[in-house]
Amino acid sequence: MSLKIVNGWLQGIKQVVSPFYNERPINKPISLLVIHNISLPPNEYGGPYVEQLFTGRLDPNQHPYFASIHQLEVSSHLFIRRDGEIIQFVPFDKRAWHAGKSVFEGKENCNDFSIGIEMEGCDSDNFTEQQYQQLANITLLLQQTYAIKDIAGHSDIAPNRKTDPGPCFDWQYYQNLLAQKSQADMLLKQLEKIIIELQKIDLWQTTPPNPDAFLSQEPFAIDTMQAHEWLQWVFIPRIQAMIDAKANLPKFALHPYFEEALKEQNANHLLNLIKQLDDLS
C-alpha cells in the first residue's frame, strides 16, 4: 500500500475522528515521534474498545477494567492493530492527547510537538511483523512530511509513569527496517532519474535484446549487450525485483565501467546519476 498524507490525514486507511485533540502551539513544530502500546482489556486484542476509548464511547459495564478508564479523555494520532490495520483518530497537524505529563530533552508537554502512534500490544507480548512493517512505512512518510528528528517510547518521555512500548518492542529491528526501507526508497528514486535520462539521450529501448543476449556469463553481459542495454534490461529490473522482495541489496560499483563504455557519448549527466547510485548502495 502506497501511503500519502493529505491535510494531516493518512489516505486509504480507516479514519475515526476523536474529540480529544486541540491546536498545537504555533512556535513548536512537530519534531518527535512517540511509540506506545495499548490493549483493551489488558492483554486482549482485536476488540473495538481502543477505538471506543479514543472517541469517548467506552462502556464501563463491558469489562471491570473499563470502570477506571472510561472517563479518560485520551487519543493518539494512529493505532496499528496486530494484523497491520491502521486507524487514524487525529490529524497529524493537530495535538493529540497521548503523552500526558512528559518531557523530552528538557522540553515539557510532548503532546505539543509530537505525533503519537499506539501499537496494539502489551509489555509481555512480541509485536507482529505486520505492525513493524506498517510502523516503518509510516515513520519514513512522517519524516519526509514533517520535521521529525527524534523517535522515543512513551517510557522515555514519562519514565516514572509509563513502561510502553515495553521490553518486547524490538527497537533494533525497527531501526534496521527504517534503514533498509530508506535505502530502497532512495534507490528507486535514483533509478527513476536514470530511466528519465536514458530516455532523454535516446538510449532507452522499446524492445528488448535477443533472448540469447541474456544468457551471457560475462560481467555486464559485455559480450552480448551494450552498456545501456544491460542497464535497462538487466540491472534496473533486478534491483527493482530485489526491493519488491525485500531482499538484502548488494554493494555495487557501476560507474567505472560506464565511464569507459560511454566515453564517446555525451552522457555526463547519466554518469553522474550512476555515480550517485553507486554511493547509495
Short mmCIF file of C-alpha atoms in Angstrom, two decimals:
data_model
loop_
_atom_site.label_atom_id
_atom_site.label_comp_id
_atom_site.label_asym_id
_atom_site.label_seq_id
_atom_site.Cartn_x
_atom_site.Cartn_y
_atom_site.Cartn_z
CA MET A 1 0.00 0.00 0.00
CA SER A 2 1.36 3.39 -1.04
CA LEU A 3 0.90 5.87 1.79
CA LYS A 4 0.11 9.55 1.33
CA ILE A 5 -0.84 12.36 3.71
CA VAL A 6 -3.43 14.96 2.70
CA ASN A 7 -4.34 17.77 5.11
CA GLY A 8 -2.88 15.84 8.02
CA TRP A 9 -4.80 12.63 7.23
CA LEU A 10 -3.27 9.39 6.03
CA GLN A 11 -5.09 8.33 2.89
CA GLY A 12 -6.52 4.87 2.18
CA ILE A 13 -6.97 3.84 5.82
CA LYS A 14 -9.79 3.88 8.35
CA GLN A 15 -10.36 7.34 9.81
CA VAL A 16 -12.30 7.80 13.05
CA VAL A 17 -12.38 11.36 14.36
CA SER A 18 -11.62 11.69 18.07
CA PRO A 19 -12.95 14.67 20.03
CA PHE A 20 -9.83 14.60 22.17
CA TYR A 21 -7.42 16.97 20.45
CA ASN A 22 -6.65 20.65 20.14
CA GLU A 23 -4.42 23.05 18.23
CA ARG A 24 -0.66 22.84 18.52
CA PRO A 25 1.30 25.85 19.83
CA ILE A 26 2.39 27.97 16.88
CA ASN A 27 6.03 28.09 17.96
CA LYS A 28 6.50 24.33 18.39
CA PRO A 29 6.96 22.42 15.12
CA ILE A 30 6.46 18.66 15.06
CA SER A 31 9.84 17.10 15.83
CA LEU A 32 9.19 13.90 17.83
CA LEU A 33 7.51 10.54 17.17
CA VAL A 34 6.30 8.69 20.28
CA ILE A 35 5.56 4.96 20.20
CA HIS A 36 3.09 3.44 22.68
CA ASN A 37 1.37 0.13 23.25
CA ILE A 38 -2.24 -0.43 24.26
CA SER A 39 -4.65 -3.34 24.61
CA LEU A 40 -8.21 -3.34 25.94
CA PRO A 41 -9.00 -5.24 28.03
CA PRO A 42 -5.35 -5.55 29.09
CA ASN A 43 -3.50 -8.28 27.14
CA GLU A 44 -6.50 -8.90 24.86
CA TYR A 45 -6.57 -7.97 21.18
CA GLY A 46 -8.97 -7.40 18.33
CA GLY A 47 -11.93 -5.76 20.01
CA PRO A 48 -13.47 -2.31 19.41
CA TYR A 49 -12.50 -0.95 22.81
CA VAL A 50 -9.41 1.10 21.93
CA GLU A 51 -11.40 2.88 19.24
CA GLN A 52 -14.19 3.46 21.76
CA LEU A 53 -11.77 4.83 24.36
CA PHE A 54 -10.24 7.29 21.91
CA THR A 55 -13.68 8.56 20.89
CA GLY A 56 -15.22 8.82 24.38
CA ARG A 57 -17.62 5.93 23.86
CA LEU A 58 -16.14 3.22 26.12
CA ASP A 59 -18.88 1.49 28.13
CA PRO A 60 -17.72 0.92 31.74
CA ASN A 61 -20.09 -2.05 32.01
CA GLN A 62 -18.34 -4.03 29.26
CA HIS A 63 -15.40 -5.03 31.47
CA PRO A 64 -14.40 -4.38 35.09
CA TYR A 65 -11.20 -2.63 33.99
CA PHE A 66 -13.15 -0.11 31.94
CA ALA A 67 -14.77 1.40 35.02
CA SER A 68 -11.47 3.07 35.89
CA ILE A 69 -10.63 4.42 32.43
CA HIS A 70 -13.86 5.12 30.55
CA GLN A 71 -13.89 8.77 31.60
CA LEU A 72 -10.37 9.49 30.34
CA GLU A 73 -10.00 11.99 27.53
CA VAL A 74 -7.14 10.45 25.57
CA SER A 75 -6.28 9.85 21.95
CA SER A 76 -3.42 9.09 19.62
CA HIS A 77 -2.86 10.04 16.02
CA LEU A 78 -2.63 6.42 14.86
CA PHE A 79 -3.46 2.94 16.13
CA ILE A 80 -1.81 -0.07 14.44
CA ARG A 81 -3.62 -3.37 15.05
CA ARG A 82 -1.95 -6.78 15.26
CA ASP A 83 -2.84 -7.54 11.63
CA GLY A 84 -1.37 -4.24 10.42
CA GLU A 85 -4.64 -2.34 10.05
CA ILE A 86 -4.12 1.38 10.64
CA ILE A 87 -6.74 3.66 12.20
CA GLN A 88 -6.26 7.41 12.44
CA PHE A 89 -8.05 9.46 15.11
CA VAL A 90 -6.41 12.89 14.95
CA PRO A 91 -4.84 14.79 12.02
CA PHE A 92 -1.07 14.93 12.31
CA ASP A 93 -1.04 18.71 12.37
CA LYS A 94 -3.31 18.73 15.45
CA ARG A 95 -2.33 17.99 19.05
CA ALA A 96 -3.49 14.53 20.11
CA TRP A 97 -3.66 13.74 23.83
CA HIS A 98 -1.38 10.70 24.00
CA ALA A 99 1.69 11.59 26.07
CA GLY A 100 0.31 13.16 29.25
CA LYS A 101 2.82 14.71 31.63
CA SER A 102 6.09 14.25 29.76
CA VAL A 103 9.47 15.69 28.94
CA PHE A 104 11.93 15.09 26.11
CA GLU A 105 15.43 16.59 26.15
CA GLY A 106 14.31 19.22 28.62
CA LYS A 107 11.15 20.15 26.70
CA GLU A 108 7.92 19.52 28.61
CA ASN A 109 4.43 18.76 27.28
CA CYS A 110 5.48 16.44 24.46
CA ASN A 111 1.97 16.48 23.00
CA ASP A 112 2.79 19.99 21.75
CA PHE A 113 5.47 18.82 19.33
CA SER A 114 4.98 15.07 18.86
CA ILE A 115 2.99 12.53 16.88
CA GLY A 116 1.73 9.52 18.85
CA ILE A 117 1.37 6.01 17.45
CA GLU A 118 -0.29 3.27 19.51
CA MET A 119 0.70 -0.30 18.72
CA GLU A 120 -1.87 -2.90 19.70
CA GLY A 121 0.08 -4.92 22.23
CA CYS A 122 1.35 -5.11 25.77
CA ASP A 123 4.62 -5.27 27.68
CA SER A 124 4.70 -9.09 27.66
CA ASP A 125 3.92 -9.98 24.02
CA ASN A 126 6.04 -9.58 20.90
CA PHE A 127 4.65 -7.31 18.24
CA THR A 128 3.81 -8.70 14.80
CA GLU A 129 5.73 -8.41 11.56
CA GLN A 130 2.77 -6.59 10.01
CA GLN A 131 2.94 -3.98 12.75
CA TYR A 132 6.66 -3.38 12.32
CA GLN A 133 6.31 -3.06 8.55
CA GLN A 134 3.47 -0.56 8.84
CA LEU A 135 5.22 1.39 11.58
CA ALA A 136 8.40 1.67 9.50
CA ASN A 137 6.48 2.77 6.40
CA ILE A 138 4.58 5.41 8.36
CA THR A 139 7.71 6.60 10.15
CA LEU A 140 9.51 7.28 6.86
CA LEU A 141 6.49 9.11 5.47
CA LEU A 142 6.19 11.26 8.59
CA GLN A 143 9.91 12.05 8.48
CA GLN A 144 9.55 13.15 4.87
CA THR A 145 6.45 15.26 5.60
CA TYR A 146 7.29 16.85 8.94
CA ALA A 147 10.48 17.98 10.69
CA ILE A 148 10.68 14.83 12.83
CA LYS A 149 14.20 14.38 14.19
CA ASP A 150 13.68 12.00 17.12
CA ILE A 151 11.81 8.80 17.97
CA ALA A 152 11.07 7.77 21.55
CA GLY A 153 8.95 5.36 23.52
CA HIS A 154 6.31 6.56 25.95
CA SER A 155 8.51 5.24 28.75
CA ASP A 156 11.35 7.53 27.57
CA ILE A 157 9.31 10.70 27.97
CA ALA A 158 7.34 9.64 31.07
CA PRO A 159 9.70 7.16 32.79
CA ASN A 160 8.09 7.31 36.22
CA ARG A 161 4.58 6.72 34.89
CA LYS A 162 4.79 4.57 31.76
CA THR A 163 6.52 1.40 30.56
CA ASP A 164 5.31 1.20 26.96
CA PRO A 165 6.06 0.24 24.28
CA GLY A 166 7.72 -2.23 26.64
CA PRO A 167 10.61 -4.71 26.61
CA CYS A 168 9.05 -6.77 23.81
CA PHE A 169 9.26 -3.90 21.33
CA ASP A 170 12.33 -4.64 19.19
CA TRP A 171 13.96 -1.25 18.71
CA GLN A 172 16.92 -2.70 16.80
CA TYR A 173 14.68 -4.49 14.30
CA TYR A 174 12.61 -1.35 13.86
CA GLN A 175 15.71 0.79 13.23
CA ASN A 176 17.06 -1.79 10.77
CA LEU A 177 13.75 -1.73 8.89
CA LEU A 178 13.90 2.04 8.69
CA ALA A 179 17.42 1.93 7.29
CA GLN A 180 16.53 -0.78 4.76
CA LYS A 181 13.35 0.93 3.59
CA SER A 182 15.06 4.31 3.42
CA GLN A 183 17.83 2.91 1.22
CA ALA A 184 15.30 1.14 -1.00
CA ASP A 185 13.26 4.32 -1.41
CA MET A 186 16.33 6.36 -2.36
CA LEU A 187 17.50 3.69 -4.81
CA LEU A 188 14.11 3.57 -6.54
CA LYS A 189 14.06 7.35 -6.89
CA GLN A 190 17.59 7.32 -8.31
CA LEU A 191 16.70 4.57 -10.78
CA GLU A 192 13.76 6.66 -11.95
CA LYS A 193 16.12 9.58 -12.60
CA ILE A 194 18.39 7.27 -14.60
CA ILE A 195 15.46 5.97 -16.66
CA ILE A 196 14.39 9.53 -17.47
CA GLU A 197 17.94 10.45 -18.51
CA LEU A 198 18.29 7.34 -20.69
CA GLN A 199 15.09 8.37 -22.48
CA LYS A 200 16.28 11.95 -22.80
CA ILE A 201 19.53 10.99 -24.55
CA ASP A 202 17.87 8.32 -26.72
CA LEU A 203 19.47 5.33 -25.04
CA TRP A 204 16.18 3.85 -23.80
CA GLN A 205 14.91 0.98 -25.92
CA THR A 206 11.32 -0.03 -26.61
CA THR A 207 12.14 -3.64 -27.44
CA PRO A 208 14.47 -5.98 -25.53
CA PRO A 209 17.63 -7.55 -26.93
CA ASN A 210 17.56 -11.03 -28.42
CA PRO A 211 16.79 -13.62 -25.69
CA ASP A 212 20.21 -15.21 -26.26
CA ALA A 213 21.82 -11.97 -25.09
CA PHE A 214 20.53 -12.63 -21.58
CA LEU A 215 22.47 -15.92 -21.41
CA SER A 216 25.83 -14.18 -21.17
CA GLN A 217 28.07 -15.21 -18.30
CA GLU A 218 30.28 -12.14 -18.62
CA PRO A 219 30.13 -9.16 -16.25
CA PHE A 220 27.69 -6.55 -17.54
CA ALA A 221 26.87 -9.04 -20.36
CA ILE A 222 29.71 -7.25 -22.11
CA ASP A 223 29.85 -9.83 -24.93
CA THR A 224 26.16 -9.63 -25.84
CA MET A 225 24.81 -6.22 -24.81
CA GLN A 226 25.80 -2.60 -24.97
CA ALA A 227 26.23 -0.91 -21.59
CA HIS A 228 22.94 0.96 -21.70
CA GLU A 229 21.10 -2.21 -22.78
CA TRP A 230 22.43 -4.12 -19.78
CA LEU A 231 21.47 -1.23 -17.51
CA GLN A 232 17.91 -1.12 -18.82
CA TRP A 233 17.14 -4.78 -19.30
CA VAL A 234 19.19 -6.50 -16.59
CA PHE A 235 20.36 -4.25 -13.78
CA ILE A 236 17.36 -1.97 -13.25
CA PRO A 237 14.75 -4.80 -13.28
CA ARG A 238 16.95 -6.91 -11.00
CA ILE A 239 17.28 -4.18 -8.36
CA GLN A 240 13.59 -3.35 -8.56
CA ALA A 241 12.71 -7.03 -8.07
CA MET A 242 15.04 -7.32 -5.07
CA ILE A 243 13.43 -4.26 -3.47
CA ASP A 244 9.95 -5.66 -4.10
CA ALA A 245 11.05 -8.93 -2.49
CA LYS A 246 12.59 -7.04 0.48
CA ALA A 247 15.88 -8.85 -0.23
CA ASN A 248 19.24 -7.65 1.02
CA LEU A 249 20.67 -5.29 -1.58
CA PRO A 250 24.24 -5.79 -2.83
CA LYS A 251 27.03 -3.25 -2.89
CA PHE A 252 27.82 -2.33 -6.49
CA ALA A 253 30.13 -0.03 -8.45
CA LEU A 254 28.81 0.65 -11.94
CA HIS A 255 30.44 3.99 -12.63
CA PRO A 256 33.94 2.83 -13.69
CA TYR A 257 32.52 0.52 -16.38
CA PHE A 258 30.01 3.06 -17.67
CA GLU A 259 32.59 5.85 -17.69
CA GLU A 260 34.66 3.77 -20.11
CA ALA A 261 31.73 2.35 -22.09
CA LEU A 262 30.10 5.75 -22.70
CA LYS A 263 33.24 7.84 -23.18
CA GLU A 264 32.38 8.52 -26.83
CA GLN A 265 28.87 9.75 -25.97
CA ASN A 266 27.56 12.94 -24.43
CA ALA A 267 26.43 11.21 -21.24
CA ASN A 268 27.99 13.23 -18.42
CA HIS A 269 24.71 13.68 -16.56
CA LEU A 270 23.90 9.98 -16.85
CA LEU A 271 27.35 9.14 -15.49
CA ASN A 272 26.79 11.47 -12.54
CA LEU A 273 23.48 9.76 -11.81
CA ILE A 274 25.15 6.33 -11.95
CA LYS A 275 27.89 7.52 -9.59
CA GLN A 276 25.20 8.74 -7.16
CA LEU A 277 23.50 5.34 -7.46
CA ASP A 278 26.76 3.62 -6.55
CA ASP A 279 27.04 5.83 -3.48
CA LEU A 280 23.59 4.72 -2.31
CA SER A 281 24.41 1.01 -2.40
#
